[in-house]
Coordinates of C-alpha atoms in Angstrom, one line a residue:
X514 CA -0.3 -0.3 0.1
X515 CA 1.4 3.5 -0.7
X516 CA 1.4 6.5 2.0
X517 CA -2.0 7.7 -0.3
X518 CA -4.0 4.8 0.0
X519 CA -3.7 5.1 3.7
X520 CA -4.6 8.8 4.1
X521 CA -7.7 9.2 6.1
X522 CA -9.5 11.0 3.2
X523 CA -8.9 7.5 0.7
X524 CA -10.9 5.8 3.4
X525 CA -14.0 8.1 3.2
X526 CA -17.1 5.6 2.1
X527 CA -18.7 5.9 -1.1
X528 CA -22.5 5.2 -2.3
X529 CA -23.8 2.3 -1.7
X530 CA -20.8 1.0 1.3
X531 CA -22.6 -1.0 4.1
X532 CA -21.9 -0.6 7.0
X533 CA -21.8 -3.7 8.4
X534 CA -18.4 -4.3 6.4
X535 CA -17.0 -2.4 9.1
X536 CA -17.6 -5.2 12.2
X537 CA -15.4 -7.7 10.7
X538 CA -12.7 -5.0 9.9
X539 CA -12.6 -4.1 13.7
X540 CA -12.4 -7.8 14.5
X541 CA -10.0 -8.6 11.7
X542 CA -7.6 -6.9 14.3
X543 CA -8.7 -7.6 17.6
X544 CA -8.9 -11.5 17.0
X545 CA -5.4 -11.2 16.1
X546 CA -4.1 -8.8 18.6
X547 CA -6.3 -11.1 21.2
X548 CA -3.5 -14.0 20.8
X549 CA -2.0 -11.9 24.1
X550 CA -4.0 -13.9 26.7
X551 CA -2.9 -16.9 24.8
X552 CA 1.0 -16.9 26.1
X553 CA 0.5 -20.1 28.9
X554 CA 0.1 -22.2 25.7
X555 CA 4.0 -22.1 24.9
X556 CA 5.3 -20.4 28.4
X557 CA 6.6 -23.7 29.8
X558 CA 8.8 -24.0 26.8
X559 CA 10.1 -21.3 27.0
X560 CA 10.7 -21.2 30.6
X561 CA 12.7 -24.9 30.0
X562 CA 14.3 -23.0 26.4
X563 CA 16.1 -20.4 28.3
X564 CA 16.4 -22.1 31.4
X565 CA 15.0 -19.5 33.1
X566 CA 11.9 -18.7 35.8
X567 CA 8.4 -18.4 34.8
X568 CA 9.2 -15.1 36.4
X569 CA 11.3 -13.9 34.0
X570 CA 9.3 -15.5 31.3
X571 CA 6.0 -13.9 32.4
X572 CA 7.7 -10.0 32.3
X573 CA 7.3 -10.5 28.4
X574 CA 3.2 -10.6 29.1
X575 CA 3.4 -8.1 31.3
X576 CA 5.6 -5.7 28.8
X577 CA 3.2 -6.3 26.1
X578 CA 0.0 -5.4 28.6
X579 CA 2.1 -1.6 30.1
X580 CA 3.4 -1.0 26.5
X581 CA -0.5 -1.9 25.2
X582 CA -1.8 1.1 27.5
X583 CA 1.0 3.3 27.0
X584 CA 1.3 3.2 23.1
X585 CA -2.4 3.8 22.8
X586 CA -2.3 6.6 25.2
X587 CA 0.7 8.2 23.3
X588 CA -0.6 7.7 19.7
X589 CA -4.6 7.5 20.4
X590 CA -4.8 11.2 18.3
X591 CA -2.8 10.1 16.0
X592 CA -5.1 7.4 15.6
X593 CA -8.1 9.7 15.0
X594 CA -6.4 12.3 12.8
X595 CA -5.0 10.3 10.7
X596 CA -8.1 7.1 10.0
X597 CA -8.2 3.7 11.4
X598 CA -6.3 2.1 7.7
X599 CA -3.5 4.1 8.6
X600 CA -3.4 2.6 12.0
X601 CA -4.7 -0.7 11.6
X602 CA -1.8 -1.2 8.9
X603 CA 0.5 0.5 11.5
X604 CA -0.5 -2.0 14.4
X605 CA -0.3 -4.7 11.9
X606 CA 3.1 -4.0 10.6
X607 CA 4.5 -4.0 14.4
X608 CA 2.1 -6.6 15.6
X609 CA 3.2 -9.0 13.2
X610 CA 7.6 -7.3 13.3
X611 CA 7.0 -8.8 17.7
X612 CA 6.3 -11.8 16.8
X613 CA 9.4 -12.5 14.3
X614 CA 11.7 -10.5 16.1
X615 CA 10.3 -12.4 19.2
X616 CA 11.3 -15.6 17.2
X617 CA 15.0 -14.5 16.1
X618 CA 15.6 -14.2 20.1
X619 CA 13.7 -18.1 20.9
X620 CA 16.1 -19.4 17.7
X621 CA 19.2 -17.7 19.2
X622 CA 18.2 -17.9 22.7
X623 CA 18.5 -14.3 23.2
X624 CA 15.8 -13.3 25.6
X625 CA 16.2 -9.6 25.5
X626 CA 14.8 -10.1 22.1
X627 CA 11.7 -11.8 23.2
X628 CA 11.5 -8.8 25.5
X629 CA 11.9 -6.3 22.4
X630 CA 10.3 -8.1 19.9
X631 CA 6.8 -9.4 21.6
X632 CA 6.7 -7.3 24.5
X633 CA 7.9 -3.7 23.7
X634 CA 7.4 -3.7 19.4
X635 CA 3.7 -6.3 19.6
X636 CA 2.9 -4.3 22.6
X637 CA 2.9 -1.0 20.6
X638 CA 1.1 -2.7 17.9
X639 CA -1.4 -3.9 20.5
X640 CA -2.4 -0.4 22.0
X641 CA -2.3 1.2 18.4
X642 CA -4.2 -2.1 17.0
X643 CA -7.0 -2.1 20.1
X644 CA -8.3 1.6 19.9
X645 CA -8.0 1.8 16.1
X646 CA -11.5 0.7 14.7
X647 CA -13.1 2.1 18.0
X648 CA -14.2 5.2 16.6
X649 CA -14.8 4.2 13.6
X650 CA -17.3 2.4 15.0
X651 CA -19.3 4.7 17.0
X652 CA -19.3 6.9 13.9
X653 CA -20.6 4.6 11.7
X654 CA -23.1 3.1 14.6
X655 CA -24.4 6.4 16.4
X656 CA -27.9 4.6 16.9
X657 CA -26.1 1.7 18.7
X658 CA -22.6 2.5 19.7
X659 CA -22.5 -0.1 22.1
X660 CA -23.8 -3.2 20.0
X661 CA -20.6 -1.9 17.7
X662 CA -17.9 -1.5 20.3
X663 CA -19.1 -5.0 21.5
X664 CA -18.5 -6.8 18.3
X665 CA -15.4 -5.4 17.7
X666 CA -14.1 -5.8 21.1
X667 CA -15.5 -9.2 21.9
X668 CA -12.6 -10.1 19.4
X669 CA -9.5 -9.1 22.1
X670 CA -11.6 -11.7 24.4
X671 CA -12.6 -14.4 21.2
X672 CA -8.3 -14.0 19.8
X673 CA -7.3 -16.4 22.8
X674 CA -9.9 -19.0 22.6
X675 CA -8.9 -19.5 18.9
X676 CA -5.0 -18.9 18.9
X677 CA -4.8 -21.6 22.1
X678 CA -5.5 -24.6 20.5
X679 CA -4.2 -23.5 17.2
X680 CA -0.8 -23.0 18.6
X681 CA -1.2 -26.1 20.3
X682 CA -2.0 -27.5 16.7
X683 CA 1.1 -25.9 15.1
X684 CA 3.7 -26.8 18.0
X685 CA 2.2 -30.7 17.8
X686 CA 3.0 -30.3 14.0
X687 CA 6.5 -28.6 14.7
X688 CA 7.8 -31.2 17.5
X689 CA 6.3 -34.8 17.1
X690 CA 7.5 -35.1 20.7
X691 CA 4.9 -32.1 22.0
X692 CA 3.3 -33.4 25.0
X693 CA -0.2 -31.5 25.4
X694 CA -0.2 -32.7 28.9
X695 CA 2.8 -30.9 29.9
X696 CA 2.7 -27.7 27.2
X697 CA 6.5 -28.4 26.8
X698 CA 8.1 -28.1 23.2
X699 CA 11.5 -27.4 21.9
X700 CA 12.4 -23.9 21.5
X701 CA 12.8 -24.2 17.8
X702 CA 9.2 -25.3 17.6
X703 CA 8.6 -22.6 19.1
X704 CA 10.4 -19.9 17.1
X705 CA 8.6 -21.6 14.4
X706 CA 5.1 -21.2 15.9
X707 CA 6.1 -17.1 16.2
X708 CA 6.9 -16.9 12.5
X709 CA 3.4 -18.3 11.4
X710 CA 1.5 -16.6 13.9
X711 CA 3.0 -13.5 12.8
X712 CA 2.8 -13.9 9.2
X713 CA -1.0 -15.3 9.5
X714 CA -2.2 -12.1 11.7
X715 CA -0.4 -9.6 9.1
X716 CA -2.8 -10.7 6.2
X717 CA -5.9 -11.1 8.3
X718 CA -5.4 -7.0 9.9
X719 CA -3.9 -6.3 6.7
X720 CA -7.7 -7.5 5.0
X721 CA -9.1 -5.4 7.8
X722 CA -7.3 -2.2 7.3
X723 CA -8.3 -2.9 3.6
X724 CA -11.7 -3.3 4.4
X725 CA -12.5 -0.4 7.0
X726 CA -14.1 2.8 5.5
X727 CA -15.0 6.0 7.4
X728 CA -18.3 7.6 6.9
X729 CA -19.2 10.7 4.8
X730 CA -19.2 14.1 6.5
X731 CA -22.6 14.6 7.3
X732 CA -23.7 11.1 6.8
X733 CA -26.5 9.6 9.5
X734 CA -27.9 5.7 9.1
X735 CA -31.2 6.0 7.6
X736 CA -34.5 7.0 10.2
X737 CA -31.6 8.0 12.6
X738 CA -32.5 11.7 14.0
X739 CA -29.3 13.4 16.0
X740 CA -31.4 15.5 18.0
X741 CA -33.0 12.2 20.1
X742 CA -29.6 12.4 21.4
X743 CA -30.0 15.0 23.4
X744 CA -33.2 13.5 25.3
X745 CA -30.6 10.5 26.8
X746 CA -29.3 11.2 30.0
X747 CA -25.5 12.0 29.9
X748 CA -25.0 11.6 26.1
X749 CA -23.8 14.8 24.6
X750 CA -23.9 15.9 21.2
X751 CA -20.6 18.5 21.9
X752 CA -17.5 17.5 21.4
X753 CA -14.7 17.1 24.1
X754 CA -10.7 17.1 22.4
X755 CA -8.4 14.4 24.3
X756 CA -6.7 17.3 25.8
X757 CA -10.0 18.8 27.4
X758 CA -10.8 15.5 28.6
X759 CA -8.0 14.5 30.6
X760 CA -8.7 18.1 32.3
X761 CA -12.2 16.9 33.4
X762 CA -13.5 14.7 36.2
X763 CA -15.8 12.8 34.6
X764 CA -11.9 11.2 33.2
X765 CA -10.5 10.3 35.9
X766 CA -13.8 8.9 37.6
X767 CA -13.9 6.6 34.5
X768 CA -10.5 6.0 34.5
X769 CA -11.0 4.8 38.4
X770 CA -14.1 2.8 37.2
X771 CA -12.2 1.0 34.1
X772 CA -9.5 0.3 37.0
X773 CA -11.3 -1.2 40.1
X774 CA -13.4 -3.1 37.4
X775 CA -10.1 -4.8 35.4
X776 CA -8.3 -5.4 38.8
X777 CA -11.2 -7.3 40.2
X778 CA -11.7 -9.2 37.2
X779 CA -8.0 -9.8 37.0
X780 CA -7.8 -11.3 40.5
X781 CA -10.0 -14.6 39.2
X782 CA -8.6 -14.8 35.9
X783 CA -5.1 -14.6 36.7
X784 CA -5.4 -17.3 39.2
X785 CA -8.3 -19.5 37.4
X786 CA -6.8 -23.1 36.9
X787 CA -5.7 -23.1 40.9
X788 CA -8.1 -21.4 42.7
X789 CA -10.7 -23.8 41.4
X790 CA -8.5 -26.8 42.5
X791 CA -8.0 -25.1 45.6
X792 CA -11.5 -24.1 46.8
X793 CA -12.5 -27.8 46.6
X794 CA -9.3 -29.6 48.0
X795 CA -9.5 -32.2 50.1
X796 CA -6.0 -32.6 52.0
X797 CA -3.3 -32.8 49.6
X798 CA -5.3 -34.0 46.9
X799 CA -8.6 -31.8 44.5
X800 CA -11.5 -33.0 43.8
X801 CA -10.9 -30.9 40.4
X802 CA -9.2 -32.6 37.7
X803 CA -6.1 -30.8 36.0
X804 CA -8.1 -31.3 32.9
X805 CA -11.6 -29.9 34.4
X806 CA -9.9 -27.1 35.7
X807 CA -8.0 -26.7 32.2
X808 CA -11.8 -26.3 31.1
X809 CA -12.9 -23.6 34.1
X810 CA -10.4 -21.7 32.0
X811 CA -11.9 -22.2 28.9
X812 CA -15.4 -21.5 29.9
X813 CA -14.2 -18.3 31.8
X814 CA -13.0 -17.1 28.1
X815 CA -16.8 -17.6 26.4
X816 CA -18.6 -15.7 29.3
X817 CA -15.5 -13.0 28.7
X818 CA -16.0 -12.8 25.1
X819 CA -19.7 -13.1 25.6
X820 CA -20.2 -10.2 27.9
X821 CA -18.4 -7.9 26.0
X822 CA -20.9 -8.7 23.4
X823 CA -24.4 -9.0 24.9
X824 CA -23.8 -6.5 27.8
X825 CA -22.2 -3.9 25.8
X826 CA -25.4 -4.2 23.4
X827 CA -27.5 -3.8 26.6
X828 CA -25.9 -0.3 27.8
X829 CA -27.7 1.0 24.6
X830 CA -31.4 0.5 25.9
X831 CA -30.6 0.7 29.7
X832 CA -27.5 3.6 29.2
X833 CA -24.2 3.2 30.6
X834 CA -24.2 4.7 33.6
X835 CA -26.6 2.0 35.1
X836 CA -25.1 -0.7 33.5
X837 CA -21.7 -0.2 35.1
X838 CA -24.1 0.3 38.3
X839 CA -24.6 -4.0 37.7
X840 CA -21.1 -4.7 36.6
X841 CA -19.8 -2.9 40.0
X842 CA -22.7 -3.2 42.5
X843 CA -23.7 -6.8 41.0
X844 CA -19.7 -7.9 41.4
X845 CA -19.3 -6.8 45.1
X846 CA -22.2 -9.6 45.7
X847 CA -21.1 -12.1 43.6
X848 CA -17.4 -11.4 44.8
X849 CA -18.4 -11.3 48.7
X850 CA -20.7 -14.6 48.1
X851 CA -17.5 -16.5 46.3
X852 CA -15.4 -15.8 49.5
X853 CA -17.9 -16.7 51.8
X854 CA -19.9 -19.9 50.1
X855 CA -18.4 -20.4 46.8
X856 CA -16.4 -24.0 48.0
X857 CA -20.3 -25.4 49.0
X858 CA -20.8 -26.0 45.2
X859 CA -18.8 -26.6 42.5
X860 CA -21.2 -25.4 39.9
X861 CA -22.4 -22.4 41.9
X862 CA -18.2 -21.5 42.0
X863 CA -18.1 -22.1 38.1
X864 CA -21.9 -19.8 38.1
X865 CA -20.5 -16.2 40.2
X866 CA -17.1 -17.1 38.1
X867 CA -18.7 -16.8 35.2
X868 CA -21.0 -14.0 36.1
X869 CA -17.9 -12.1 37.3
X870 CA -15.6 -12.1 34.2
X871 CA -18.7 -11.3 31.7
X872 CA -18.9 -8.3 33.5
X873 CA -15.1 -8.1 33.3
X874 CA -15.3 -8.2 29.4
X875 CA -18.4 -6.5 29.5
X876 CA -16.2 -3.2 31.2
X877 CA -13.8 -3.2 28.5
X878 CA -16.5 -2.9 25.6
X879 CA -19.0 -0.8 27.0
X880 CA -16.5 2.3 28.4
X881 CA -16.1 3.3 24.6
X882 CA -19.5 3.9 24.3
X883 CA -19.6 5.6 27.8
X884 CA -16.5 7.9 26.6
X885 CA -18.6 8.8 23.3
X886 CA -21.5 9.7 25.8
X887 CA -19.5 12.2 27.7
X888 CA -17.4 13.3 25.5
X889 CA -18.9 13.2 21.5
X890 CA -17.1 11.9 19.1
X891 CA -14.7 14.1 18.1
X892 CA -11.6 12.2 19.5
X893 CA -13.2 9.4 21.2
X894 CA -10.4 7.1 20.1
X895 CA -7.7 9.4 21.6
X896 CA -9.4 9.9 24.5
X897 CA -9.7 6.2 24.8
X898 CA -6.6 5.4 24.1
X899 CA -5.3 7.7 27.3
X900 CA -8.3 5.8 29.5
X901 CA -6.7 2.7 28.7
X902 CA -3.8 3.2 31.3
X903 CA -6.3 2.3 33.7
X904 CA -6.0 -1.4 32.2
X905 CA -1.8 -1.2 32.4
X906 CA -2.2 0.2 35.7
X907 CA -4.8 -3.0 37.1
X908 CA -2.7 -5.5 35.6
X909 CA 0.1 -4.8 37.4
X910 CA -1.8 -4.6 40.7
X911 CA -4.3 -7.2 40.1
X912 CA -2.0 -10.2 40.7
X913 CA 0.2 -8.3 43.1
X914 CA -3.3 -7.9 45.1
X915 CA -4.2 -11.5 45.1
X916 CA -0.1 -13.5 44.8
X917 CA 0.5 -11.4 47.8
X918 CA -2.6 -12.7 50.1
X919 CA -2.0 -16.5 48.7
X920 CA 1.8 -15.9 49.2
X921 CA 1.4 -14.8 52.7
X922 CA -1.3 -18.1 53.3
X923 CA 1.0 -20.2 51.8
X924 CA 2.6 -22.9 49.3
X925 CA 0.9 -23.4 45.9
X926 CA -0.8 -26.6 45.9
X927 CA -1.7 -26.4 49.5
X928 CA -4.1 -23.6 49.5
X929 CA -7.6 -23.9 50.1
X930 CA -10.7 -22.0 49.9
X931 CA -10.1 -20.1 53.6
X932 CA -6.7 -18.9 51.9
X933 CA -8.5 -16.8 49.0
X934 CA -10.9 -14.6 51.6
X935 CA -8.6 -12.2 51.8
X936 CA -8.4 -11.3 48.2
X937 CA -11.4 -12.1 47.2
X938 CA -12.7 -10.0 50.0
X939 CA -10.2 -7.0 49.2
X940 CA -11.6 -7.2 45.5
X941 CA -14.8 -5.9 47.5
X942 CA -13.6 -3.3 48.1
X943 CA -12.0 -2.1 44.7
X944 CA -15.5 -2.7 43.4
X945 CA -16.6 -0.5 46.1
X946 CA -14.8 2.3 45.3
X947 CA -15.7 1.9 41.2
X948 CA -19.2 1.4 42.1
X949 CA -18.9 5.1 44.0
X950 CA -16.8 7.0 41.2
X951 CA -19.3 5.7 38.7
X952 CA -22.3 7.3 40.5
X953 CA -20.1 10.6 40.6
X954 CA -20.3 10.6 36.6
X955 CA -21.9 13.9 35.7
X956 CA -22.3 15.6 32.7
X957 CA -19.1 17.5 31.2
X958 CA -18.6 21.2 32.2
X959 CA -19.9 23.0 29.0
X960 CA -16.1 24.9 29.4
X961 CA -14.6 21.9 28.0
X962 CA -16.6 21.6 24.6
X963 CA -14.8 22.4 21.3
X964 CA -16.4 25.4 19.7
X965 CA -19.3 24.6 17.1
X966 CA -18.1 23.6 13.8
X967 CA -15.1 22.1 15.5
X968 CA -15.5 18.8 13.7
X969 CA -18.0 18.0 10.5
X970 CA -20.1 15.2 11.6
X971 CA -24.0 14.5 11.5
X972 CA -24.2 15.0 15.2
X973 CA -23.1 19.2 14.2
X974 CA -24.5 19.3 10.7
X975 CA -27.7 20.8 10.3
X976 CA -30.7 18.2 9.2
X977 CA -31.4 19.9 6.6
X978 CA -27.8 19.8 5.7
X979 CA -27.0 16.1 6.2
X980 CA -26.6 13.9 2.5
X981 CA -29.0 10.9 2.3
X982 CA -27.7 7.5 3.5
X983 CA -27.2 5.6 0.6
X984 CA -25.3 2.9 2.6
X985 CA -26.4 -0.5 1.8
X986 CA -27.9 -2.8 5.0
X987 CA -28.7 -6.3 3.3
X988 CA -26.0 -9.4 2.0
X989 CA -23.4 -8.4 0.0
X990 CA -21.0 -10.8 -1.4
X991 CA -18.2 -8.5 0.4
X992 CA -19.8 -8.8 3.4
X993 CA -20.2 -12.9 3.6
X994 CA -16.6 -13.4 2.6
X995 CA -15.6 -10.9 5.3
X996 CA -17.9 -12.1 8.3
X997 CA -16.4 -15.7 6.9
X998 CA -12.9 -14.6 7.3
X999 CA -13.5 -13.5 11.1
X1000 CA -16.6 -16.1 12.0
X1001 CA -15.1 -19.2 11.0
X1002 CA -12.1 -18.8 13.2
X1003 CA -14.5 -17.7 16.1
X1004 CA -16.7 -20.5 15.6
X1005 CA -13.8 -22.7 15.6
X1006 CA -12.1 -21.3 18.7
X1007 CA -16.1 -21.3 20.6
X1008 CA -16.0 -25.3 19.7
X1009 CA -12.8 -26.3 21.1
X1010 CA -13.4 -24.2 24.1
X1011 CA -17.0 -25.9 25.1
X1012 CA -15.4 -29.6 24.0
X1013 CA -12.5 -28.4 27.2
X1014 CA -15.2 -27.0 29.5
X1015 CA -17.7 -30.0 29.0
X1016 CA -15.1 -31.5 31.7
X1017 CA -16.6 -29.1 34.3
X1018 CA -19.9 -31.0 33.7

């Protein structure tokens, strides 16, 4: 692609463009970068290959998540002003390069190259890729922003469900002695896996970049009246720049909300497999087998992904503030119940954890729409990027809180449900802080608004001047192909996860 092809003006949709091509374009990126949650597949292999500790290898994941937040904050405005195609190509390039440099580090036994490749370069691709389709989706779906962002960000949760079984299969191809029970494969097999994933992800993400378009100035979907937005609580028709947004109390209240919701969710996600075994331990043995514990992790992945779509879509009906009352308020009750009575029944434990993880995923998917409600569409991608620093902070705080309590209670493999209680009750307090922060959210003061005409969108264009909606809503050949590209892998991932999760029952 030449530079001109990546320019924003070259991505303006023409007459007859189907806006339902935008969700699969976004999914093409998010399903790929969601692989970051599947690093456990080859973690043990890297520990053996580099002859180092779990902590040293785990640093790779931590670097990637920190760089996600940092790059999203730093490049957020660049993503918004340059358009989604330029950003998606940049994300694809960094993400694929991260895998290839990481593969070189594995092949040459240079751990620092893995840090640089997958951690730093790949992490930059993560951050840019995560926010690149957000503002575009919201502008194409002003009538259903929660549905639109939920569909895309659902892909980030679903990416690991595809990458985990796919990686296991590829490692089996590249190493005939690969044992799925121990998860150990040769370093050369993991290096080949990295090369394969890097090239596949590059192609799929570039397909999404080729597919994406931005709506023309003054465009609005058929039957949508922007004036009706004013009737909804907390929803503005004004615009706030990213620089002004970070000066508002609303931004920092939502930062706290996201931080608390993510910290609490990671409290279960990071310890999922050992946690369910420890909760149902009799002496030195657990009544939950290792296979069932792995199925539990798969079940939580499904809940995480489903929550991103279901709860975010629901927020279009009940409102963003109300849905966070559900995430945080009901989350408090669920965490307290899990801490005090979760060991009474395996089914109860699984159900409670499943709802908690669905709220965790829903919080990620709903936050872009919440930002759009409060700050408008002007620079919502850049604002979202800055807010994702809460994710980076929570990614450090959550594991530290849980692991700190557990380390003080005993050795892994000998913990019981009672040993988890202080950590879980601490998460109740964390959620309570987020609950109060959400209740304090009010409309943004007018002094932070941009002058009218700062952004030529349907929200700022008089109804008489708005262009007619000439987009297609029906099924087209390109739409079928686009949805198959993202849908087939997603169905594969769901099927593999359901099979594993069935061991729970």
